[in-house]
Coordinates of C-alpha atoms in Angstrom, one line a residue:
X287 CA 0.0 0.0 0.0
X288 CA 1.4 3.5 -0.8
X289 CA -0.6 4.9 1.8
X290 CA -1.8 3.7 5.5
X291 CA -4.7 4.7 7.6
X292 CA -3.9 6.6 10.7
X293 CA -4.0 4.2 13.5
X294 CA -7.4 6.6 14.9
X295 CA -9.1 6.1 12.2
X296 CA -8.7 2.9 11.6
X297 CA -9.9 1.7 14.8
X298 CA -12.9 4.4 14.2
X299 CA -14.0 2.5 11.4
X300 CA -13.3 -1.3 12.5
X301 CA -16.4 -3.5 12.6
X302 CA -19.6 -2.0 14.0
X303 CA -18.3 1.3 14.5
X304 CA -17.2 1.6 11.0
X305 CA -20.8 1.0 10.1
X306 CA -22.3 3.4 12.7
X307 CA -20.6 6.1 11.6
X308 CA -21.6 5.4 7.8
X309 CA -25.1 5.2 9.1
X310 CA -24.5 8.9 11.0
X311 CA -22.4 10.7 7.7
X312 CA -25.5 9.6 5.1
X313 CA -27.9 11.4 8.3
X314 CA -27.1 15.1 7.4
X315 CA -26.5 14.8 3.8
X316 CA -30.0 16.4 3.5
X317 CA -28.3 19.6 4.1
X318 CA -26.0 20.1 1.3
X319 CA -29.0 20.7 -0.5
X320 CA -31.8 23.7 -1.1
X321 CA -33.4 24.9 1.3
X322 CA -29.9 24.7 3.4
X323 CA -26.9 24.7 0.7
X324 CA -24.2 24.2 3.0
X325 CA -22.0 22.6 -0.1
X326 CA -18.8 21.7 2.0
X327 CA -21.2 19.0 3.9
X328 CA -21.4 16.7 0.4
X329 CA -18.2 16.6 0.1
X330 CA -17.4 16.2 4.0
X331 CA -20.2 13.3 3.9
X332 CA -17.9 11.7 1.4
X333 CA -14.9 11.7 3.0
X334 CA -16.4 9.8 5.8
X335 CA -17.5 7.6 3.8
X336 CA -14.7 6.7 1.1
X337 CA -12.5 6.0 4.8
X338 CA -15.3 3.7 6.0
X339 CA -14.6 1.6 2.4
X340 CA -10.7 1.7 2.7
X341 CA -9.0 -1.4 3.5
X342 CA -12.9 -3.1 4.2
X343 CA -14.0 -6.4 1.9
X344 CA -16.4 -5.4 -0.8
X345 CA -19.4 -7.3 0.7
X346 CA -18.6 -4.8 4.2
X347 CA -18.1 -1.8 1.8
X348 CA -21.5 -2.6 0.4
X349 CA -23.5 -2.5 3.5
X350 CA -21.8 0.6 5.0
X351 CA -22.6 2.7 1.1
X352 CA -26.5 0.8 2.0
X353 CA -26.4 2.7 5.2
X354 CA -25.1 5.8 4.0
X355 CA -27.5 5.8 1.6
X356 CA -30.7 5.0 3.2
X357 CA -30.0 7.7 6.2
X358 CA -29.4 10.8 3.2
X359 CA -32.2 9.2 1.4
X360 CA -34.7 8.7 4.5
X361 CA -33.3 12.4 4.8
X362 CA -33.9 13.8 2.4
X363 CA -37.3 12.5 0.5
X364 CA -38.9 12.3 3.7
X365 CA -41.9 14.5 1.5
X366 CA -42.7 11.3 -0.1
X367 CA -44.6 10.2 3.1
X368 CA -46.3 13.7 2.7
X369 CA -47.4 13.1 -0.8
X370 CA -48.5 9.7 -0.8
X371 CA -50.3 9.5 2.9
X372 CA -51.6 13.2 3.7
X373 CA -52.7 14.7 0.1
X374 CA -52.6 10.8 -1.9
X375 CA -54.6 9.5 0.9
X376 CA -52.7 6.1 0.9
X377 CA -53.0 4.3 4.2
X378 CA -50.2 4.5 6.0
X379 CA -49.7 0.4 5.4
X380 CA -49.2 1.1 1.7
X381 CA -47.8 4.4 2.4
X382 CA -44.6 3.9 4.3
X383 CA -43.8 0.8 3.1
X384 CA -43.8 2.6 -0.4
X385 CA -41.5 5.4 1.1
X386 CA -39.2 3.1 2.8
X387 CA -38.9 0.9 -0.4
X388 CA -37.9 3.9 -2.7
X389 CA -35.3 4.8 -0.1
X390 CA -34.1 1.4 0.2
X391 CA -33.6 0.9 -3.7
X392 CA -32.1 4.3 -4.1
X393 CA -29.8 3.0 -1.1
X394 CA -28.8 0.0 -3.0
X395 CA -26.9 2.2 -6.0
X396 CA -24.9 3.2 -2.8
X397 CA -24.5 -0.5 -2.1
X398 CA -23.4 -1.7 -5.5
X399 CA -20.9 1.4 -5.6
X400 CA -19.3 0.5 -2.4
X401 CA -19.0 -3.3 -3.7
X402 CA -17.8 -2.2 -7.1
X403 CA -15.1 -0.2 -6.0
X404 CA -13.5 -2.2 -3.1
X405 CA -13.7 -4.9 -5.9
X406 CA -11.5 -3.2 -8.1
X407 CA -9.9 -1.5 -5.4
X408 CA -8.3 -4.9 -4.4
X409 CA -7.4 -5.9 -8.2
X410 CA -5.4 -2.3 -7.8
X411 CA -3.4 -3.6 -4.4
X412 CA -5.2 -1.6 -2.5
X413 CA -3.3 1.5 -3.4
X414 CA -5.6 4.7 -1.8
X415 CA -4.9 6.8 -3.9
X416 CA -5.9 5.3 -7.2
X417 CA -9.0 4.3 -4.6
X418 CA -9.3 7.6 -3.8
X419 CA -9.0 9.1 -6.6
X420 CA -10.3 6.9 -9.6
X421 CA -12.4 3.9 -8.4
X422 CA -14.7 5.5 -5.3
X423 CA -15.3 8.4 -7.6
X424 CA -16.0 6.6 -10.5
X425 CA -18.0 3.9 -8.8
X426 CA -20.0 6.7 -7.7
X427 CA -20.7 8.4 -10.6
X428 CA -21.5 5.3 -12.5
X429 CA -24.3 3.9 -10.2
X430 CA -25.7 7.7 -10.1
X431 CA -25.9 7.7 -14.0
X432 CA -27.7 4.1 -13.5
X433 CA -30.3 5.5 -10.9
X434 CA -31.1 7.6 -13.3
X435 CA -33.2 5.8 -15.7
X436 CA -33.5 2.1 -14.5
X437 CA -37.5 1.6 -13.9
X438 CA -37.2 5.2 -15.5
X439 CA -34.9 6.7 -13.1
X440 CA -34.8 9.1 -9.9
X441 CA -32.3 11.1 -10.7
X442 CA -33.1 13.5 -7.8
X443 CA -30.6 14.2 -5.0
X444 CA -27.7 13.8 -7.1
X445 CA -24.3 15.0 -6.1
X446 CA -24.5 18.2 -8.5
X447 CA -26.9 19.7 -7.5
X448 CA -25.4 20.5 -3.9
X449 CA -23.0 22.9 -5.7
X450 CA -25.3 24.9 -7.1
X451 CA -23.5 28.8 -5.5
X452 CA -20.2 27.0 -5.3
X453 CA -17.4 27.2 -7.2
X454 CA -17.8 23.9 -8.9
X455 CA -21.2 24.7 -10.6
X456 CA -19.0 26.3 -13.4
X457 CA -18.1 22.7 -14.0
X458 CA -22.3 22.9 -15.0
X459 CA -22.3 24.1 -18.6
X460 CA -19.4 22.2 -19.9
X461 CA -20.3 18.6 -18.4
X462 CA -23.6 18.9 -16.8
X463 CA -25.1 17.8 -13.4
X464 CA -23.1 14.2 -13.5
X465 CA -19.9 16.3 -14.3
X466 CA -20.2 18.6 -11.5
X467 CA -20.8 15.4 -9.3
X468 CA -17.8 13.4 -10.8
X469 CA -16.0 17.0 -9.3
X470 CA -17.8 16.7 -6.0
X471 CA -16.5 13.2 -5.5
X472 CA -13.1 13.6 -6.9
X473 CA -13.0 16.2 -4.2
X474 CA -13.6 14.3 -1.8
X475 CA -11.4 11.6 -2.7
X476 CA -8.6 14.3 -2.8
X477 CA -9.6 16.0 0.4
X478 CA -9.3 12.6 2.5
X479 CA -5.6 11.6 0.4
X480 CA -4.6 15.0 1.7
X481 CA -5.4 13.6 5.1
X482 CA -4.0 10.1 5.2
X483 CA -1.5 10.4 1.9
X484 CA 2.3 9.5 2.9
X485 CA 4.6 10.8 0.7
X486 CA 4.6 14.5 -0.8
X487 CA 3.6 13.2 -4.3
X488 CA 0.6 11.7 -3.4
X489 CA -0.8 14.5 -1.5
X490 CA 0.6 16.6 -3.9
X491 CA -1.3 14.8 -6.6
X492 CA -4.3 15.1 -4.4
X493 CA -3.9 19.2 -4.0
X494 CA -3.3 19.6 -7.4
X495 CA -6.8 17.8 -8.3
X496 CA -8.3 19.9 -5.6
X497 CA -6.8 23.1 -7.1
X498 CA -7.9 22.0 -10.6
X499 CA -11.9 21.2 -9.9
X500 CA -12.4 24.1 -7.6
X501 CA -10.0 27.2 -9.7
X502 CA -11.2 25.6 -12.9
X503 CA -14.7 25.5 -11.7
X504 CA -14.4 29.4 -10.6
X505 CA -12.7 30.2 -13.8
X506 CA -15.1 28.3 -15.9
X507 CA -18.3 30.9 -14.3
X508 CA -16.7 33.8 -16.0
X509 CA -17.4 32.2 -19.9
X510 CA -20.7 33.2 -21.5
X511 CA -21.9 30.3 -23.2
X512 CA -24.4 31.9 -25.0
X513 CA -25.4 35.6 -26.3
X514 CA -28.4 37.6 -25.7
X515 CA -30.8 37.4 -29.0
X516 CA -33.8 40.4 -29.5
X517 CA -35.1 42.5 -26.8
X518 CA -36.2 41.2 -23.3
X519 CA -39.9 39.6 -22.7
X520 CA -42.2 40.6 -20.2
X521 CA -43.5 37.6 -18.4
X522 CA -45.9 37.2 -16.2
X523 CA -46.2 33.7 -14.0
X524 CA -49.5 33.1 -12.6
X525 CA -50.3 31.3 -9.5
X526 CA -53.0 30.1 -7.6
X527 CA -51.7 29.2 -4.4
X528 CA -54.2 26.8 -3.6
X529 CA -53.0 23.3 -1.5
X530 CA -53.3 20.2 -3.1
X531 CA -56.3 19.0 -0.3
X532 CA -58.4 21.6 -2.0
X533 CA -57.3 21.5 -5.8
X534 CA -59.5 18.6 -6.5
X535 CA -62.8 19.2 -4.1
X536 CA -66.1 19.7 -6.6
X537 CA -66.7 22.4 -5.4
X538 CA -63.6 23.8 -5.6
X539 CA -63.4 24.2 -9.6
X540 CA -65.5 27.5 -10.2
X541 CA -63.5 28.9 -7.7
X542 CA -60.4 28.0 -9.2
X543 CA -61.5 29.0 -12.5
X544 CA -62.6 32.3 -11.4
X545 CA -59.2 33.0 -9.5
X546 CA -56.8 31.9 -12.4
X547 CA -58.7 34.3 -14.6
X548 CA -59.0 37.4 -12.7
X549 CA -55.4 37.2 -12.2
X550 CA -54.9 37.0 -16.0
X551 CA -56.7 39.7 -16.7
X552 CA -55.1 42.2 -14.6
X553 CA -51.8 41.6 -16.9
X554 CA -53.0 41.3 -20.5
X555 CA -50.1 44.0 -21.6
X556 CA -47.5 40.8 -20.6
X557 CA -45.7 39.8 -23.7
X558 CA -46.0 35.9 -22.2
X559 CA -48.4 34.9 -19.5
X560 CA -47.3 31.3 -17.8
X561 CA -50.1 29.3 -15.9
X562 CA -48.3 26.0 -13.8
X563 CA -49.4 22.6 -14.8
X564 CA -52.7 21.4 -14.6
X565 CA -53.7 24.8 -13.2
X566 CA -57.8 24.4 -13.9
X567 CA -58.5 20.9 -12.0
X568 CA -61.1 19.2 -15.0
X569 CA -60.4 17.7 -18.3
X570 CA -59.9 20.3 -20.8
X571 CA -62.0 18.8 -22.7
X572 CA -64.8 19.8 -20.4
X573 CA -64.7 23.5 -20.2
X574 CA -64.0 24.3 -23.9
X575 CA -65.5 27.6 -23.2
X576 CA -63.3 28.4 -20.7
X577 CA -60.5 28.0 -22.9
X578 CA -61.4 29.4 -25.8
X579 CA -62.3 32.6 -24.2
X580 CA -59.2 32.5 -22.5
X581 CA -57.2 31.7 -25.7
X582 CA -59.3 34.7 -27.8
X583 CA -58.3 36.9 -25.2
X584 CA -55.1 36.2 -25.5
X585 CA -54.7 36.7 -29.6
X586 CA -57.0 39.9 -29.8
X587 CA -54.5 41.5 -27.2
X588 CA -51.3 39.3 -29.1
X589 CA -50.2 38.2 -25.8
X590 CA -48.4 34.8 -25.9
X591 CA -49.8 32.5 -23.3
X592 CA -48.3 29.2 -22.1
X593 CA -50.9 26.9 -19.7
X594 CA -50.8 23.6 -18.3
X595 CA -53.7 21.3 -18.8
X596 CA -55.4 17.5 -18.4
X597 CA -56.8 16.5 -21.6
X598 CA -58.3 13.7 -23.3
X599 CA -58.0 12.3 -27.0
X600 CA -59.4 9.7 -29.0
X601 CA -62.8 8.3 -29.0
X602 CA -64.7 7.8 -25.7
X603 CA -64.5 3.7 -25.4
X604 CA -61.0 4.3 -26.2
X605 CA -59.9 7.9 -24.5
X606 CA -56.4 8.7 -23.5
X607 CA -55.3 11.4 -20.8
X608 CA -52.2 13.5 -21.5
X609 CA -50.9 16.3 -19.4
X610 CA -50.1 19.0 -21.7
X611 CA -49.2 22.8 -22.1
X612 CA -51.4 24.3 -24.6
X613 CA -49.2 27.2 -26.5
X614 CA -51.0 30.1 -27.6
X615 CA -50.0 32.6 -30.9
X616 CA -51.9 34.5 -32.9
X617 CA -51.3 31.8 -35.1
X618 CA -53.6 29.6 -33.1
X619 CA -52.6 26.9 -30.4
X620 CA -49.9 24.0 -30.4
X621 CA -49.4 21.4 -27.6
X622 CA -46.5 19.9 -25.9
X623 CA -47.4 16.5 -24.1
X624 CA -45.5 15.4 -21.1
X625 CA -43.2 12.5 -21.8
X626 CA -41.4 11.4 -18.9
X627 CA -44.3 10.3 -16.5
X628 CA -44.2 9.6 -12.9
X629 CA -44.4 6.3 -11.5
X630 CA -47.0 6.1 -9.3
X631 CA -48.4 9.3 -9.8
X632 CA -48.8 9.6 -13.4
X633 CA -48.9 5.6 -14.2
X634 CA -49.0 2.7 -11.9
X635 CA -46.9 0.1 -12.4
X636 CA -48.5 -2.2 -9.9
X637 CA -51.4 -4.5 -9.1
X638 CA -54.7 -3.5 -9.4
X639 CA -55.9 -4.0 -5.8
X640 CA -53.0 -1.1 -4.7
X641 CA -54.4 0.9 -7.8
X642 CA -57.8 1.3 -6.1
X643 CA -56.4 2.0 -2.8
X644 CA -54.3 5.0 -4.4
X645 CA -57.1 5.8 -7.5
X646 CA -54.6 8.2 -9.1
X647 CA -53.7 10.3 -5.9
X648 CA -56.6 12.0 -5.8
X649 CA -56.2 13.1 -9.9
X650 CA -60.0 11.1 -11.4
X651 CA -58.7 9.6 -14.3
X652 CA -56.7 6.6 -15.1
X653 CA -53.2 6.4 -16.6
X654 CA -51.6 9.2 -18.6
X655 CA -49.8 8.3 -21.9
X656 CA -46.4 9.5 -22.5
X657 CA -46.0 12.5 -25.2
X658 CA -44.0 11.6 -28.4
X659 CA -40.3 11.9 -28.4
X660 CA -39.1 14.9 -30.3
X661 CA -41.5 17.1 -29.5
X662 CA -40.0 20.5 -30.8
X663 CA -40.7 23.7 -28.7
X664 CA -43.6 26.0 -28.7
X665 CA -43.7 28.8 -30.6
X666 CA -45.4 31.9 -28.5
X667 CA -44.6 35.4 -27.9
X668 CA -41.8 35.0 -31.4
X669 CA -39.6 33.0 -29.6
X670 CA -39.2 29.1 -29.7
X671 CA -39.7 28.0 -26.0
X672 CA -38.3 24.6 -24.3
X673 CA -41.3 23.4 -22.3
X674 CA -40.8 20.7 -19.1
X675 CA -43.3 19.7 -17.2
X676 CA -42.8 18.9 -13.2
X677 CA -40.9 16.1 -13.2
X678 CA -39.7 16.4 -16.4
X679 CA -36.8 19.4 -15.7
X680 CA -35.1 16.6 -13.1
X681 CA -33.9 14.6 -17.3
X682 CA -31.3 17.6 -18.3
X683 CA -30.2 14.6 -20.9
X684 CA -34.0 14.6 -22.0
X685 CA -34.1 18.7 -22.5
X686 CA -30.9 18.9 -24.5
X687 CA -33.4 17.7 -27.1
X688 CA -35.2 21.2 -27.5
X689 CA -31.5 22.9 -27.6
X690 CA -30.1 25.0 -29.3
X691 CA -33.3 25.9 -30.9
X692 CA -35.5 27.1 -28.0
X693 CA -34.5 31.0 -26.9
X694 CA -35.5 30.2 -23.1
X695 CA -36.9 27.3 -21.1
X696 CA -40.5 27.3 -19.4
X697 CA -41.2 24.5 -16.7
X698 CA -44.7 24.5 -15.1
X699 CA -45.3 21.9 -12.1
X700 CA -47.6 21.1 -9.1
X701 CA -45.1 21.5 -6.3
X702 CA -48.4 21.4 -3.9
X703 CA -48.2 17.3 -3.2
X704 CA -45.2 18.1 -1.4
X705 CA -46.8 20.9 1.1
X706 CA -44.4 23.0 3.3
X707 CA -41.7 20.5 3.2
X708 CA -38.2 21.1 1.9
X709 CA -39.2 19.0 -1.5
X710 CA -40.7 22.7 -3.7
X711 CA -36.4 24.2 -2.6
X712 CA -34.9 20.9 -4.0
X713 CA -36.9 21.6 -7.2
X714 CA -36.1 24.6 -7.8
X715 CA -33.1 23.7 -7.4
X716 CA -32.9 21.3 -10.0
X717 CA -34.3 23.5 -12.6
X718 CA -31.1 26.0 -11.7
X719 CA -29.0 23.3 -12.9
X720 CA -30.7 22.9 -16.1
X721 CA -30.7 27.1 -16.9
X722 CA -27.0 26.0 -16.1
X723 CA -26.5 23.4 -18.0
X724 CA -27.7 24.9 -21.5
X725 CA -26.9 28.4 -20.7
X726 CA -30.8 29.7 -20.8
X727 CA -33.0 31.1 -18.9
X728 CA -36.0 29.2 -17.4
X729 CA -39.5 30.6 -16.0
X730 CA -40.9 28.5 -14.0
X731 CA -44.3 28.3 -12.9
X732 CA -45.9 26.4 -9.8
X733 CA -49.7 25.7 -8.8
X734 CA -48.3 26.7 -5.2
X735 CA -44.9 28.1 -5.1
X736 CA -41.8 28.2 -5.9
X737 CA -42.5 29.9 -8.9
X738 CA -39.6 32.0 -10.0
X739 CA -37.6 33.6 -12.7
X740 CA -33.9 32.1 -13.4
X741 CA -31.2 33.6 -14.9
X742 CA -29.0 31.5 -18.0
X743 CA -26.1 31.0 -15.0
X744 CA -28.9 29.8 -12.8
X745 CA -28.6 33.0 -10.5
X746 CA -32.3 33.3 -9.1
X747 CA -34.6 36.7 -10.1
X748 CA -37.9 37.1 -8.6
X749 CA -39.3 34.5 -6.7
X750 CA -42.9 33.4 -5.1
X751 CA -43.9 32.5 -1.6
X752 CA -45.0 28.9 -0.7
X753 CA -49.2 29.0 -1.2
X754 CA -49.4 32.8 -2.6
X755 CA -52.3 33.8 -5.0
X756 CA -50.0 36.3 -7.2
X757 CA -48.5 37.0 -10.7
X758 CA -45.2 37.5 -10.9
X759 CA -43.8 40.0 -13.2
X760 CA -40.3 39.4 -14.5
X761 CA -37.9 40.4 -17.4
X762 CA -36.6 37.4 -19.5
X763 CA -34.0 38.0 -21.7
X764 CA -33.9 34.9 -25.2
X765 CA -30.8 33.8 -26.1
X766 CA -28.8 31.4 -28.7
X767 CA -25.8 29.9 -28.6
X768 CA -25.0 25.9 -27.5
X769 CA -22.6 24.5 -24.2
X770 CA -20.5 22.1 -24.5
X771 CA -23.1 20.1 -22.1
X772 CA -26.0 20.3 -25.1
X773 CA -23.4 19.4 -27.6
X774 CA -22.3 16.0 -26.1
X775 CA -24.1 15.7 -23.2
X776 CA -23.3 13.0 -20.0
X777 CA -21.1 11.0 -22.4
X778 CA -17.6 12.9 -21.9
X779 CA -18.8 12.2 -18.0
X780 CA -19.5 8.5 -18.3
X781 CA -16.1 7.8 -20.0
X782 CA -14.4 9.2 -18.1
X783 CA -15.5 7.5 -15.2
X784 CA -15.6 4.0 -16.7
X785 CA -12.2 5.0 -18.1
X786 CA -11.1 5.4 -14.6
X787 CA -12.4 2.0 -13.4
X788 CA -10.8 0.3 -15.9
X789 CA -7.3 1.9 -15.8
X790 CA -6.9 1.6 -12.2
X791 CA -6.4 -2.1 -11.5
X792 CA -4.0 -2.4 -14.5
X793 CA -2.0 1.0 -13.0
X794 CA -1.7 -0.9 -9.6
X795 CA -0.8 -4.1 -11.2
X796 CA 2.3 -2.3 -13.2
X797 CA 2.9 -1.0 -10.0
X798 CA 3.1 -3.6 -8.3
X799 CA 5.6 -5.4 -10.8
X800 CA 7.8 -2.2 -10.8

C-alpha cells in the first residue's frame, strides 16, 4: 500500500463502528442541499465515507454505502410520506412501506458502488490513492448515472446539484449535473488523500486535483456560453396558491377557474403569460368555453400565453389522458405533451388492488400516456420556447433535445403534493441546474410556489412565496448559442468514469511489478 490509515481512524471505522458512523455521515446529507446549501457538507459526507470503504471487503463496503444511503435518502425525501399519505390519501400500510422501499432501492446504487469499488480497489493492491481518486469516484458516478433511468430513473438528489452557489457549478455548462458530481466526489477523494496520503507526491497529486476542480470551476463561471438574441420579454407567472387537499374538491373548480382568470386579466399587456401545470382541476376537454375565451383573449390582445392542462383524445371507449401545455400565438394553439411520467403518480406500475387503494392520488382519471419523443418547442410570444413539465426538468439529458433551438426554457409543475416541506427548494433547485446546463434562462411556474424567474447562470430573479395567489412580473431576456453540455451531453462524464475503473487495477498491477 502506498498509503496507511492513521492508526485513529482505523480503529474508528473497524467493525460496527465503522458501520455506525456510515449510518450517522449519510444522516445530514439532506443539508447540502436547497433549502440549506451548506455545499462543503457533500463533500465532507464523502470523505467519511470513502474512509469507512478503505481497507474493508467489498461485501462490508456494500453494507456501509447501503447505510449511508438510506439515512441521506430517509433524509432527504422524507416528502414522499407527505405526498403519498396526507394529500394521496394512501394508508399508512401502503404508504410507508412505499416510502421506505424507494429509499431502500435508491440505497442499494450506494450499495453496488461501495461493492464495485473495493472490488476493483483490491485488483489495484489496495493503493488509496488510485481508490481515492479513480475507483470511489468513479464507482460513484456510475451507479448515479444508472439511478437515473433504471425503472425510468430518480435522478433526484444527485451529487451536482449541492454545488449549485459553489465554485464547482461552473463545471455545469461544460459537463452537466453528473460532471459537477464526478467534481464533487473527486474532491472528496482528494480531500481525504490529503489527510491520510504519505509521501509529498501523493498528497501533492491530491492538491493539485483539488486546485484543478475548484480554480477551474471558478474560472469556468466567468465564460458566456451563450449571447443575448432580440429585446427582453415581459412575463408574467401566474399562481394560484391553492393546496393540493383543496385542488381537487367539486366544489372547488369555479372557484379555481374564477381565481386563475382574474389574475390573467389584470396583466394582459405581458408579452407571455405562464399558468403551472394542470392549473384548472377538469379535463380540458370539459370547459372548452373556458379556454377558448381565454385563448381569444389572448390573440386579440397578441399576448403569448403558455398553460398547463389534463386532456383527453381519442374516442370515448378508447380515451387517452395526456398532461399537456397548450401554447398560444396568434397563429392559433400548439401542444406539448409530457413524456417522462411519474411512476405512481402519473402511471401505476402495480397491481390492481393497490391501484384502487391509491385511485390516481386524488387526480380522477386513469393512466396518462407518455407525449411523443421529439417534440420540438412552442412557438409563442416569437420565440421558440423549451417546455418541461414537473418532473420532467429533473432529465437535463432529455431537454438537450429542445437545444439550441429554443431562446428560453419554461417549466410549469404542481409543487403542492409536497406541502411545506423542503421537497418545492430541491426543485427549484434542480431547474437551476438545467438554466446552467444549457446556458438559458427558465420561468418557472408552480400551482403553489416556488415559482420563479432564473437567470442563464442559474442565479435566481424574482421569486414566489410557498401557497401565494400572485402573478409575478419578470424580465426574461432569449438567447442562442450551444454549451458544450448540449453538444455532447453525460457521455464525456460516463467515459471518463468507466475509463477510470478500468485503468486503475492495470495502474496498480504495473505498480506492483515495478
Amino acid at each position: 500500500m502506498d498509503a496507511e490509515l492513521p492508526d485513529w481512524l482505523s480503529r474508528a471505522m473497524e467493525g460496527r463502528r465503522g458501520d455506525l458512523l456510515a449510518l450517522l455521515a449519510g444522516a445530514p446529507l439532506t443539508f447540502a442541499f436547497a433549502p440549506f446549501g451548506w455545499f462543503v457538507v457533500a463533500i465532507a459526507t464523502l470523505v467519511v465515507l470513502y474512509a469507512s470503504w478503505l481497507a474493508q471487503t467489498p461485501r462490508r463496503a456494500a453494507w456501509r454505502g447501503f447505510l449511508f444511503g438510506a439515512a441521506g435518502f430517509l433524509g432527504g425525501t422524507y416528502w414522499l410520506y407527505i405526498s403519498l399519505h396526507e394529500f394521496g390519501e394512501a394508508p399508512l400500510f401502503i404508504a410507508i412501506p412505499m416510502m421506505l422501499g424507494l429509499v431502500a432501492v435508491m440505497a442499494s446504487y450506494f450499495a453496488l458502488a461501495g461493492w464495485l469499488a473495493r472490488r476493483l480497489h483490491r485488483l489495484a493492491g489496495d493503493s488509496p490513492a488510485l481508490g481515492l481518486l479513480a475507483l470511489m469516484p468513479g464507482a460513484l458516478v456510475l451507479t448515479e448515472w444508472l439511478r437515473g433511468w433504471v425503472a425510468t430513473g430518480f435522478p433526484w438528489f444527485a451529487w451536482g446539484y449541492t454545488q449549485t452557489d459553489a465554485p464547482l457549478i461552473g463545471w455545469g455548462p461544460v459537463v452537466g449535473v453528473l460532471g459537477v458530481s464526478l467534481a464533487v466526489t473527486l474532491s472528496a477523494g482528494a480531500a481525504l488523500l490529503v489527510l491520510v496520503g504519505t509521501g509529498w507526491w501523493r498528497r501533492g497529486l491530491a492538491l493539485a486535483v483539488l486546485l484543478g476542480l475548484w480554480l477551474g470551476g471558478a474560472g469556468l463561471q466567468g465564460i458566456e456560453w451563450s449571447q443575448p438574441r432580440g429585446a427582453p420579454l415581459d412575463v408574467g407567472v401566474v399562481q394560484g396558491g391553492i393546496s393540493q387537499d383543496l385542488k381537487w374538491q367539486a366544489d372547488q373548480l369555479p372557484k379555481t377557474k374564477a381565481l386563475y382568470r382574474g389574475l390573467t386579466d389584470e396583466h394582459w399587456d405581458a408579452d407571455l403569460l405562464v399558468w403551472p401545470e394542470a392549473a384548472i382541476p377538469a379535463l380540458a376537454n370539459r370547459e372548452r368555453d373556458y379556454f377558448a375565451g381565454l385563448f381569444k383573449a389572448a390573440r386579440d390582445r397578441n399576448t403569448g400565453l403558455l398553460i398547463g392542462a389534463i386532456q383527453a383524445k381519442g374516442p370515448r371507449d378508447d380515451r387517452r389522458y395526456y398532461n399537456s401545455v397548450f401554447g398560444v400565438n396568434r397563429l392559433g394553439v400548439t401542444e406539448y405533451h409530457k413524456r417522462h411520467l411519474v411512476p405512481f403518480g402519473e402511471y401505476f406500475p402495480v397491481p390492481s388492488f393497490v391501484r384502487r387503494w391509491m385511485k390516481s392520488l386524488n387526480l380522477p382519471y386513469s393512466d396518462f400516456e407518455s407525449g411523443p419523443a421529439g417534440q420540438a418547442p412552442l412557438q409563442v410570444a416569437g420565440q421558440r420556447v423549451g417546455v418541461s413539465i414537473c418532473y420532467e426538468d429533473v432529465f437535463g439529458s432529455e431537454l438537450r433535445a429542445m437545444l439550441p433551438a429554443a431562446s428560453f426554457l419554461v417549466n410549469v409543475s404542481n409543487d403542492a403534493w409536497f406541502g411545506g416541506s423542503v421537497a418545492p427548494h430541491q426543485h427549484l433547485q434542480i431547474a437551476r441546474m438545467r438554466a446552467i446546463e444549457v446556458a438559458r434562462p427558465m420561468v418557472r411556474s408552480t400551482n403553489s410556489g416556488i415559482s420563479a424567474y432564473i437567470q442563464h447562470d442559474g442565479a435566481l430573479g424574482s421569486v414566489t412565496g410557498l401557497f401565494d395567489a400572485v402573478v409575478l412580473r419578470g424580465q426574461v431576456q432569449p438567447r442562442e448559442g450551444t454549451t458544450p453540455y448540449v453538444r455532447w451531453g453525460d457521455w464525456p462524464t460516463l467515459g471518463l468514469s468507466l475509463a477510470m475503473l478500468l485503468a486503475a487495477p492495470l495502474m496498480g498491477w504495473r505498480l506492483r511489478r515495478a
